mmCIF file of C-alpha atoms in Angstrom:
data_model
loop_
_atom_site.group_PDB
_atom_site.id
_atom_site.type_symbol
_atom_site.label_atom_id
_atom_site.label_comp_id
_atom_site.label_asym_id
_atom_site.label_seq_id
_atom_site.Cartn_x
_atom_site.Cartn_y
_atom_site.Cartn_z
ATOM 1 C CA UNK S 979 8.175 -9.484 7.818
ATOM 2 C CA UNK S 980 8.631 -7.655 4.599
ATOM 3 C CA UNK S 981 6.210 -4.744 3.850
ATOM 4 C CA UNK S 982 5.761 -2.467 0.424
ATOM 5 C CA UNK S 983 3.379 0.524 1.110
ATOM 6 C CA UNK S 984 2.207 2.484 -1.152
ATOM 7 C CA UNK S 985 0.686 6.294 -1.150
ATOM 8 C CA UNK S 986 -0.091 9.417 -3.115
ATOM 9 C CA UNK S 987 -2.435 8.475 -5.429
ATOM 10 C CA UNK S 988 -6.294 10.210 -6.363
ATOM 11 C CA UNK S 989 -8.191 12.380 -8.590
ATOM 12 C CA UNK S 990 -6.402 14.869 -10.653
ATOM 13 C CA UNK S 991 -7.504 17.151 -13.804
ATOM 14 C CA UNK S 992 -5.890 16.815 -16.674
ATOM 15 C CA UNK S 993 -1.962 18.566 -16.584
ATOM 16 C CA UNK S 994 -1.701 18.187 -13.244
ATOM 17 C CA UNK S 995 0.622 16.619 -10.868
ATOM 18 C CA UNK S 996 0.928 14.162 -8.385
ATOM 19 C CA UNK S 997 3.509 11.971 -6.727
ATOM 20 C CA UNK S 998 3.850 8.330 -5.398
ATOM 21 C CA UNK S 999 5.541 7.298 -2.623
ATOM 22 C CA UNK S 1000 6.354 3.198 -1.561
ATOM 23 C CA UNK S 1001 7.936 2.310 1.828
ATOM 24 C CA UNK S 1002 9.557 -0.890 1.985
ATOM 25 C CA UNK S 1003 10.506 -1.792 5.854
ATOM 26 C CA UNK S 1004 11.445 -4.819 7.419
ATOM 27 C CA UNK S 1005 14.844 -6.865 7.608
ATOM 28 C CA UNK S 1006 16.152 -6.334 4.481
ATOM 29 C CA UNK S 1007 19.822 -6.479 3.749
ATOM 30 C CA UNK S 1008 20.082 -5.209 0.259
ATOM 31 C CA UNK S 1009 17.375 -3.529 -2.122
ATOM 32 C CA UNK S 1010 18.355 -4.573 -5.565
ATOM 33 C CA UNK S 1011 15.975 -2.514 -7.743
ATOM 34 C CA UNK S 1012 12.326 -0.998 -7.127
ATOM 35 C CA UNK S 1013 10.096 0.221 -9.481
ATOM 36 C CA UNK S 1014 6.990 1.793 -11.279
ATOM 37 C CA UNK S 1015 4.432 -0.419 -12.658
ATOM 38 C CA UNK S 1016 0.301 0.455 -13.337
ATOM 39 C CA UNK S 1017 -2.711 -1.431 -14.782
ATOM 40 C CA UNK S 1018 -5.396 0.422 -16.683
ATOM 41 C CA UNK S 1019 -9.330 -1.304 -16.882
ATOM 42 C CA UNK S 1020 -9.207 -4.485 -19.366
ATOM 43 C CA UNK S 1021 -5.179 -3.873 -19.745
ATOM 44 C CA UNK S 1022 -2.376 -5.320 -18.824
ATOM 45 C CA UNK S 1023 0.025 -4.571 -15.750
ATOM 46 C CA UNK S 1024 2.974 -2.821 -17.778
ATOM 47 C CA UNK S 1025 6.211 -1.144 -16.503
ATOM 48 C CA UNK S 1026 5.963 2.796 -16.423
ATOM 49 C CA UNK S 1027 9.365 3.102 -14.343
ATOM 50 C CA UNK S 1028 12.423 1.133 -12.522
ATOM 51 C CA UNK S 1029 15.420 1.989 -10.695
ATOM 52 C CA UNK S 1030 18.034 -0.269 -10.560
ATOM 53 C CA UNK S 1031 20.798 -1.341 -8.493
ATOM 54 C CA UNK S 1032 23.609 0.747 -10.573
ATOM 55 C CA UNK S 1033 21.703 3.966 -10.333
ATOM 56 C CA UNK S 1034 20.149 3.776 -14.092
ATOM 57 C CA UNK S 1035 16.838 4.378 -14.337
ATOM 58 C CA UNK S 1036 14.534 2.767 -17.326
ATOM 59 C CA UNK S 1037 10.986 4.455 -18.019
ATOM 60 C CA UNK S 1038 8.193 3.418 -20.603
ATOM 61 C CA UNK S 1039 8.013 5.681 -23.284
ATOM 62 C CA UNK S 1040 4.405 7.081 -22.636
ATOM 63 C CA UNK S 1041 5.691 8.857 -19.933
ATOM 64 C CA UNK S 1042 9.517 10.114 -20.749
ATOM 65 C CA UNK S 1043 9.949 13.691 -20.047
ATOM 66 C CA UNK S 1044 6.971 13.753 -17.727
ATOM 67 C CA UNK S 1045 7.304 11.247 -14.600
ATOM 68 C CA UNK S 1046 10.698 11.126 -12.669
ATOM 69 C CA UNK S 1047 11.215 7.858 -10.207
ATOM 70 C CA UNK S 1048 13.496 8.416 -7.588
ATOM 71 C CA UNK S 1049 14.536 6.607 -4.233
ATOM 72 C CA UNK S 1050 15.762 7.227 -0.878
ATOM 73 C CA UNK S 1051 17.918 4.540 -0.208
ATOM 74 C CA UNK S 1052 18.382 5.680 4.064
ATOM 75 C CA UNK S 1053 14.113 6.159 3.840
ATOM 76 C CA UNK S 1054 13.706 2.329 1.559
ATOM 77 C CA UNK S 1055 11.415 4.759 0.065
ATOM 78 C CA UNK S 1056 10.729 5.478 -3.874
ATOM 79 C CA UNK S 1057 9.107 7.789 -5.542
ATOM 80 C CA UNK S 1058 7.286 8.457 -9.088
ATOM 81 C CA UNK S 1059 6.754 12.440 -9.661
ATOM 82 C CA UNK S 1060 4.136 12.545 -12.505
ATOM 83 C CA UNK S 1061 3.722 15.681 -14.265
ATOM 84 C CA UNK S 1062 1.255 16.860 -17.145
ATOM 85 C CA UNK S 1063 -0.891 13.833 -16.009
ATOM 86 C CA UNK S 1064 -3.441 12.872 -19.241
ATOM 87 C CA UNK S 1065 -6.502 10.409 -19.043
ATOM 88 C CA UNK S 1066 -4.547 7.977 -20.269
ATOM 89 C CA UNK S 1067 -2.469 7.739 -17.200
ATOM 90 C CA UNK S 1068 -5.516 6.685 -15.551
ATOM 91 C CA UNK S 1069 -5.081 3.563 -13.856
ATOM 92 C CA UNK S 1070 -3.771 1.363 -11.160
ATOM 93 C CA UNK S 1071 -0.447 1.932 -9.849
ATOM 94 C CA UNK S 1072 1.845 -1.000 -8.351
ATOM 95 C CA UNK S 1073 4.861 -0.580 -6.896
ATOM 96 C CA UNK S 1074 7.459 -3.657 -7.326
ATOM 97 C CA UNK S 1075 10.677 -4.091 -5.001
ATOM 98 C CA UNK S 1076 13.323 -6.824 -6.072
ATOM 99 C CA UNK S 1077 15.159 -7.355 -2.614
ATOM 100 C CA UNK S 1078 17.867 -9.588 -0.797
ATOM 101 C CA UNK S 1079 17.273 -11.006 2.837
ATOM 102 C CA UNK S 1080 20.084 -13.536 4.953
ATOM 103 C CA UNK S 1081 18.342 -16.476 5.750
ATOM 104 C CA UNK S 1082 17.714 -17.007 9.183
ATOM 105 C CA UNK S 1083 20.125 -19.350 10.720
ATOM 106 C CA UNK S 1084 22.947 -18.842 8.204
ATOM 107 C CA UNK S 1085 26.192 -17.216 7.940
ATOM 108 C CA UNK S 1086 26.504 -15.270 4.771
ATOM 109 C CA UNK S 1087 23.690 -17.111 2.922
ATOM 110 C CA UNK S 1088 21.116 -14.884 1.338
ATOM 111 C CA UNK S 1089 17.911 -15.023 -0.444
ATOM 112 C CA UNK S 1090 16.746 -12.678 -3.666
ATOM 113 C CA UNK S 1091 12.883 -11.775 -3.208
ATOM 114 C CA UNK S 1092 10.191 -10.041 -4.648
ATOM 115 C CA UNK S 1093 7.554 -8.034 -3.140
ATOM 116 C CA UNK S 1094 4.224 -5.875 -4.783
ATOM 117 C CA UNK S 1095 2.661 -3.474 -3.049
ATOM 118 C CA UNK S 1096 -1.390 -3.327 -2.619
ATOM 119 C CA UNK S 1097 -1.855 -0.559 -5.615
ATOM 120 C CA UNK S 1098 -2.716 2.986 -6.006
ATOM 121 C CA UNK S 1099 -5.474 4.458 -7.733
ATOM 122 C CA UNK S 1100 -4.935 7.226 -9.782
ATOM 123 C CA UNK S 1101 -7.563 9.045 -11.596
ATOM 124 C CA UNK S 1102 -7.104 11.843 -14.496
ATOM 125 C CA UNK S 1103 -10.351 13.352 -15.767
ATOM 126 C CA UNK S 1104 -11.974 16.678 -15.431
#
């Protein structure tokens, strides 16, 4: 069985750091892209950052120049390094991973999935 967990987040002051990480594990034959996504109070879920199959990375342009996503392909693990955190960063943070799995009892025949992970808070106020 697929699983996406998530860690790192909690209560920072404003201008400071933290960083996500999101495990995926299970039998998973190709990771197509992961990435980034958060949902403030009364807002809607919106992308802050995705890494794609090619390598290129995409991020929302509230946070350019501050966050950095990055994965461990041998770990399934990403990561979102946030830097010069402000209030408005408060909020809940998902992470998404768009994966491929071989069907069981196939030869070659394969499956694209999604999965979300269960959220992490993260909290910017002094």
């Amino acid at each position: 069985q697929v699983q996406l967990v998530e860690s790192g987040g909690g209560l920072v002051q404003p201008g400071g750091s933290l960083r996500l990480s999101c495990t995926l594990s299970g039998g998973i034959f190709r990771i197509n892209a992961m990435g980034w996504y958060r949902q403030a109070p009364g807002k809607q879920r919106e992308l802050v950052a995705a890494d794609t199959a090619g390598g290129s990375t995409h991020y929302a342009d509230s946070v350019k120049g501050r966050f950095t996503i990055s994965r461990d392909n041998a770990k399934k693990t990403l990561y979102l390094q946030m830097n010069s955190l402000k209030p408005e960063d408060t909020a809940v943070y998902y992470c998404n991973a768009a994966f491929r799995v071989l069907i069981p009892g196939t030869e070659g025949k394969y499956s694209d999935l999604e999965i979300w992970g269960q959220g992490t808070p993260v909290t910017v106020s002094s």
